[in-house]
Coordinates of N, CA and C in Angstrom, one line a residue:
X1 N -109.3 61.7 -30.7 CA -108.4 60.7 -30.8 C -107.4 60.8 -29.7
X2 N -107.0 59.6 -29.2 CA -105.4 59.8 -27.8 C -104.8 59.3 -28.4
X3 N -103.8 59.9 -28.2 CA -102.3 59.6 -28.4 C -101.8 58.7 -27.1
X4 N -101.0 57.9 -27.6 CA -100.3 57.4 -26.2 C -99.0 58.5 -26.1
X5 N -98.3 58.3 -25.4 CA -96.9 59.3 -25.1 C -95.8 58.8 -25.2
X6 N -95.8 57.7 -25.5 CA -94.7 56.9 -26.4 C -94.9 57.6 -28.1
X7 N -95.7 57.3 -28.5 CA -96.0 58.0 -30.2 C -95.8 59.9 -29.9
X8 N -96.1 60.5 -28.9 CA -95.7 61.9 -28.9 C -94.5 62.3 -28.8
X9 N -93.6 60.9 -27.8 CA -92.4 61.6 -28.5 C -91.6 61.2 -29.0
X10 N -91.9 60.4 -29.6 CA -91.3 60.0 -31.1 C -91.6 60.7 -32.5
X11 N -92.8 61.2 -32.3 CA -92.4 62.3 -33.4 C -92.2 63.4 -32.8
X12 N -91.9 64.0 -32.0 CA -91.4 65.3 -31.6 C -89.6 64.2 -31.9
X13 N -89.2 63.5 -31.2 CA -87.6 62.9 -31.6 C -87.4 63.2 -33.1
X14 N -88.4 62.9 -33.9 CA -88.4 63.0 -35.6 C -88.0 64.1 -35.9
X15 N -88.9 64.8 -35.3 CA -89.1 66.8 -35.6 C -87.8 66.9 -35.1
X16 N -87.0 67.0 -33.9 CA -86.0 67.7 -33.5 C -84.7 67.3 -34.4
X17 N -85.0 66.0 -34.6 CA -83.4 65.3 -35.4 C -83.7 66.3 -36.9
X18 N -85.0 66.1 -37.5 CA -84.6 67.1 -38.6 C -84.6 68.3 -38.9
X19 N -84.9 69.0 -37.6 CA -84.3 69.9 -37.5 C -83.2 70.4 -37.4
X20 N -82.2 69.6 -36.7 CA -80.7 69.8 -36.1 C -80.4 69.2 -37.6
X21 N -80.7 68.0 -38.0 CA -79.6 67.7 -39.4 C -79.9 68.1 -40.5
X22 N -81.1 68.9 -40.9 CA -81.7 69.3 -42.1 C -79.9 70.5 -42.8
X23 N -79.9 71.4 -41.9 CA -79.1 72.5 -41.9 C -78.0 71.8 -42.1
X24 N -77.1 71.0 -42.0 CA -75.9 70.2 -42.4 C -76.2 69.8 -44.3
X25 N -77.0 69.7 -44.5 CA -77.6 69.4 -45.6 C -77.7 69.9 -46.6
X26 N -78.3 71.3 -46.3 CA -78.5 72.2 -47.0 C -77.1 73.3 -47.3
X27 N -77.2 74.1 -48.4 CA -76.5 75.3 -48.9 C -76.0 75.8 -47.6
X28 N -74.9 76.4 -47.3 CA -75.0 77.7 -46.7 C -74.2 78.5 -46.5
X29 N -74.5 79.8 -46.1 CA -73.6 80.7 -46.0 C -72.1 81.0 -46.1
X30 N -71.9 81.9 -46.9 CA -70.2 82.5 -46.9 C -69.8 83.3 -45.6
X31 N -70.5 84.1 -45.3 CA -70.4 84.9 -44.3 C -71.8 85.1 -43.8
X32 N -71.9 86.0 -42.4 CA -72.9 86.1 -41.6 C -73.5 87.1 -42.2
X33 N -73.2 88.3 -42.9 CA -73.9 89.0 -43.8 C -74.9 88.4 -44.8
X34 N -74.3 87.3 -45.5 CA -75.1 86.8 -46.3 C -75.9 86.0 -45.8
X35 N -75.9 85.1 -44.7 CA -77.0 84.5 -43.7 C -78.2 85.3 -43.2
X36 N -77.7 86.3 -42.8 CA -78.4 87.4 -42.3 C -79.3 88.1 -43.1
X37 N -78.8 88.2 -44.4 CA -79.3 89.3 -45.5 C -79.7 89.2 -46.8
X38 N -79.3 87.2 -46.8 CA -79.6 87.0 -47.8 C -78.8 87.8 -49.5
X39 N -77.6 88.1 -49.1 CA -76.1 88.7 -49.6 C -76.9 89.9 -50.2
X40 N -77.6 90.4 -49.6 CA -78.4 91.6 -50.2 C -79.5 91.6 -51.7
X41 N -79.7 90.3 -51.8 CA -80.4 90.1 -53.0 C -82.3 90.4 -52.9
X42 N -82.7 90.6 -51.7 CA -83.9 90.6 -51.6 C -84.4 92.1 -52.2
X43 N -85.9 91.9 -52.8 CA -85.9 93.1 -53.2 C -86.9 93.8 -51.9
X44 N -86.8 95.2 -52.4 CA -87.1 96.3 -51.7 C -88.5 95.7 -50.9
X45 N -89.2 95.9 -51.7 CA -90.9 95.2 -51.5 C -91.0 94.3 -50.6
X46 N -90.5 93.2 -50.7 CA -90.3 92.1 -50.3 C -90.1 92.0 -48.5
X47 N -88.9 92.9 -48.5 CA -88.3 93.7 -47.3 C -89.5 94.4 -46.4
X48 N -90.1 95.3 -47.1 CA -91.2 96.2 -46.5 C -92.2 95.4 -46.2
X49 N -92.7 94.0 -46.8 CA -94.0 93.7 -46.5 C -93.5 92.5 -45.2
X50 N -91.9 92.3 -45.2 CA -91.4 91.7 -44.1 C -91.6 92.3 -42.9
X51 N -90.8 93.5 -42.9 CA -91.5 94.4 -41.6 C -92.4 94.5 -41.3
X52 N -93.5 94.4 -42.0 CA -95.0 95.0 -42.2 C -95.7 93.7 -40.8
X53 N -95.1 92.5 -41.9 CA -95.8 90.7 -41.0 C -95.2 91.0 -39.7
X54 N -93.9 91.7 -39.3 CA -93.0 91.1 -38.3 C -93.8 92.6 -37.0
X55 N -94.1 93.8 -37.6 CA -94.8 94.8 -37.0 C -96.3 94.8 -36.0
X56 N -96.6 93.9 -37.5 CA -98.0 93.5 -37.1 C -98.5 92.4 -36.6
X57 N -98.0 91.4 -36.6 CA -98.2 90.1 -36.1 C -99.4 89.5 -36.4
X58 N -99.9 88.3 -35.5 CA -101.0 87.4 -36.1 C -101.8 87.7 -34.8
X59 N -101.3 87.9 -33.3 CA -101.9 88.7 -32.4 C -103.3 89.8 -32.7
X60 N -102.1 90.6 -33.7 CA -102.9 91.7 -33.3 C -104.2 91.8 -34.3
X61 N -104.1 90.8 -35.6 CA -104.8 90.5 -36.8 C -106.0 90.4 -35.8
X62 N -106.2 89.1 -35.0 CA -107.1 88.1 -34.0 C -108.0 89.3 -33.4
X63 N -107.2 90.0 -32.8 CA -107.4 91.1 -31.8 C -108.4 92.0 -32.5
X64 N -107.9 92.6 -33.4 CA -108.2 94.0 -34.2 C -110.0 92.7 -34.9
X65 N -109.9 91.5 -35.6 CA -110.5 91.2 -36.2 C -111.9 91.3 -34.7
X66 N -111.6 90.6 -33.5 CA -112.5 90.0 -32.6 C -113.1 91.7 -32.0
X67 N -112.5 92.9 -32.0 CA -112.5 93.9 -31.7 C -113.8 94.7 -32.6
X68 N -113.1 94.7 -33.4 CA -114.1 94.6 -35.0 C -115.6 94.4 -34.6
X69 N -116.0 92.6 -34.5 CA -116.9 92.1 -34.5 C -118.0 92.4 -33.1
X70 N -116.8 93.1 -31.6 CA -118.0 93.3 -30.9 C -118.2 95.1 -31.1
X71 N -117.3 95.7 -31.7 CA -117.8 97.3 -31.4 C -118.2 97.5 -33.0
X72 N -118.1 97.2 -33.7 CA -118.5 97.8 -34.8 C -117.0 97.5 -35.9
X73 N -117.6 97.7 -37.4 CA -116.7 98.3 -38.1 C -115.6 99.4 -38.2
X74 N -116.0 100.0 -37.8 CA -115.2 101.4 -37.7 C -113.7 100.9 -37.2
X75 N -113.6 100.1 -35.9 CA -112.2 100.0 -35.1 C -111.6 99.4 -35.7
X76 N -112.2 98.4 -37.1 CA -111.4 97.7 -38.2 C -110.5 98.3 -39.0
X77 N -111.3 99.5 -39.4 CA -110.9 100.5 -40.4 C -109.9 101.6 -39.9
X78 N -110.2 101.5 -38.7 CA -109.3 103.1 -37.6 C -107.7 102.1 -37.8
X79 N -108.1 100.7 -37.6 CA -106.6 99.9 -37.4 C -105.7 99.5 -38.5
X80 N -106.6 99.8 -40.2 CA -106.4 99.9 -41.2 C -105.0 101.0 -41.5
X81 N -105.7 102.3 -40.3 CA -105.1 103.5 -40.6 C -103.3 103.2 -40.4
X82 N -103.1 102.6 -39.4 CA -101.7 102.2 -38.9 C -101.2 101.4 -39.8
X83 N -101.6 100.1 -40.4 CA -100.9 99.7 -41.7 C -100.6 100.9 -42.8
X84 N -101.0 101.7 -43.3 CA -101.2 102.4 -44.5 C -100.0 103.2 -43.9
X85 N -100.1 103.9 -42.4 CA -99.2 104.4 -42.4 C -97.5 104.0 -42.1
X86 N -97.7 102.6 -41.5 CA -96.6 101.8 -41.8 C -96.1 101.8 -42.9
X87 N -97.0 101.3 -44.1 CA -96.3 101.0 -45.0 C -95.6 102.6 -45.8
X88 N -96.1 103.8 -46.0 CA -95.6 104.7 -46.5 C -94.7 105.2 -45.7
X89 N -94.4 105.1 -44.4 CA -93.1 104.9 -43.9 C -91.9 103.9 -44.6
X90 N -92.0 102.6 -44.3 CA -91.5 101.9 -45.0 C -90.6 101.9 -45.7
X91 N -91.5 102.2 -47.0 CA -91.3 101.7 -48.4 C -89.9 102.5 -48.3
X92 N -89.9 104.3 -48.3 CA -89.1 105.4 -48.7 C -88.2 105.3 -47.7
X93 N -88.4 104.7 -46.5 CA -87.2 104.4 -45.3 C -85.6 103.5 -46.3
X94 N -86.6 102.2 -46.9 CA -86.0 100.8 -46.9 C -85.1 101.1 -48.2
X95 N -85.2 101.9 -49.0 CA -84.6 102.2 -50.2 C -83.6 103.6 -49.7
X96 N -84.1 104.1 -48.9 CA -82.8 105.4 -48.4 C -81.5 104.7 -47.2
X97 N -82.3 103.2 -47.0 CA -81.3 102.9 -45.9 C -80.4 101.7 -46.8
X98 N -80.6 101.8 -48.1 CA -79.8 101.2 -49.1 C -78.7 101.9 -49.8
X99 N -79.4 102.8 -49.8 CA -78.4 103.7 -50.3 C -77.2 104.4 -49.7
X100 N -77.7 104.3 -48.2 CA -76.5 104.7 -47.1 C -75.5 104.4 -46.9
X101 N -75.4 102.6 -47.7 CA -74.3 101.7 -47.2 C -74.4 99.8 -47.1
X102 N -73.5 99.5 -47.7 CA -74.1 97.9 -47.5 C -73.4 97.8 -46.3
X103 N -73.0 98.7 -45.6 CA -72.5 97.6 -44.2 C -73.6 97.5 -42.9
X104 N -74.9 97.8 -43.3 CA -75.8 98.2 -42.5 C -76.4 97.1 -42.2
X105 N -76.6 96.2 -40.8 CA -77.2 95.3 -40.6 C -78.1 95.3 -40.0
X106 N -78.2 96.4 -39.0 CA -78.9 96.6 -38.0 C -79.6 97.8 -37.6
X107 N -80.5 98.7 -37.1 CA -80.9 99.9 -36.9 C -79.8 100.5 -36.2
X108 N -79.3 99.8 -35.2 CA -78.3 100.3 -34.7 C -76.8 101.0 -35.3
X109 N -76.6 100.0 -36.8 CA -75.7 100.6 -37.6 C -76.0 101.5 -38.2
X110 N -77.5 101.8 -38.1 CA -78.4 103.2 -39.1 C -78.0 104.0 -38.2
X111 N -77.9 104.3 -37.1 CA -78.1 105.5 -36.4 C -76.7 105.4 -35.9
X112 N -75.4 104.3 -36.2 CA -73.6 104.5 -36.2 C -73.3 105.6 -37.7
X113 N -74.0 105.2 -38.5 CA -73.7 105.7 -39.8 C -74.2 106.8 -39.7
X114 N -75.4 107.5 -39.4 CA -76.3 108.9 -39.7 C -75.7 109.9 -38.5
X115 N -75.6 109.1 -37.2 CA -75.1 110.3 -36.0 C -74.0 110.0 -35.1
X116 N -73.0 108.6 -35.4 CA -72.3 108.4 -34.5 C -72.3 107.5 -33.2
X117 N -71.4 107.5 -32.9 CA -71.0 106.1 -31.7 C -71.9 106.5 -30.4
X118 N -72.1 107.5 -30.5 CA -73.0 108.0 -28.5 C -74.3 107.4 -28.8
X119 N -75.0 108.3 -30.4 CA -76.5 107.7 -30.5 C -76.9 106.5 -30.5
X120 N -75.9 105.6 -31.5 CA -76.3 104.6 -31.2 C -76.1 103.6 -30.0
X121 N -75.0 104.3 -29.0 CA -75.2 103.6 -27.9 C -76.7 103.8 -27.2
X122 N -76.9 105.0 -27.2 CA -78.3 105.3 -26.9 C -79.7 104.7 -27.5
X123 N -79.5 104.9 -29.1 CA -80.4 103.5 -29.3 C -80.3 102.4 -28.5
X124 N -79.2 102.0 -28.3 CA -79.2 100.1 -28.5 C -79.4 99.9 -26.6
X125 N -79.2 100.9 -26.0 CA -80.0 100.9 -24.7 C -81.2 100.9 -24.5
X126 N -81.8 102.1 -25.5 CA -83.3 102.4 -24.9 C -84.3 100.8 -25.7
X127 N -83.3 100.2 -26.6 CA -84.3 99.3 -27.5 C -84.1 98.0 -26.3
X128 N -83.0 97.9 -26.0 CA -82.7 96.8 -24.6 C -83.8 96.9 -23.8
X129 N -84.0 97.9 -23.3 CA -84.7 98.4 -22.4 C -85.6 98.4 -22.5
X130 N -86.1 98.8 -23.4 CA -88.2 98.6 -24.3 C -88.5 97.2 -24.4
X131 N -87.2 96.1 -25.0 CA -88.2 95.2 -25.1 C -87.6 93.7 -24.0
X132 N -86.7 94.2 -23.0 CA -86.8 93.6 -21.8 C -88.4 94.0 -20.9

């Protein structure tokens, strides 16, 4: 089917306006903590299997699956090994980094609260720096 390019952007116009006004509309936020954090109501689980989607992406799903199909089973199951170990990381991280403090937003504030103002300068460089 063609589209003409009159009709493409008119609903792309559609899409952007309700996107910009949807948010006027809706609920929102007291503060940026609770934007951010959802005022701390999410549970534990929830959180870990968030990391888990945001770790692993849909990339690497494609990849590991198409990888799979030309070498064998095995590289399916070897990539298995890295979720399992994610998640038992995780889980005992996400519940110890609750307990530390609700002012914690950021990894950055994990490593202000556990070692101090130098380390986490040092985190928040080397993470600048990794994912520039």
């Amino acid at each position: 089917m063609i589209y003409s390019n009159s009709s493409v952007y008119i609903v792309l116009a559609i899409y952007l306006a309700a996107m910009f006004f949807c948010p006027l509309f809706l609920k929102r936020s007291k503060t940026v903590e609770d934007y951010y954090l959802n005022s701390r109501k999410t549970k534990t689980m929830v959180l870990v299997f968030s990391n888990i989607a945001t770790f692993i992406g849909a990339g690497a799903v494609i990849t590991t699956a198409s990888t799979a199909f030309t070498s064998g089973i095995s590289y399916g199951l070897v990539c298995m090994i890295g979720l399992i170990i994610c998640v038992s990381i995780y889980i005992p991280m996400s519940s110890r980094i609750r307990r530390l403090g609700s002012n914690i937003m950021t990894p950055a504030d994990l490593f202000f609260i556990r070692y101090g103002s130098e380390v986490k300068k040092v985190y928040s460089w080397m993470y600048l720096f990794l994912a520039v």
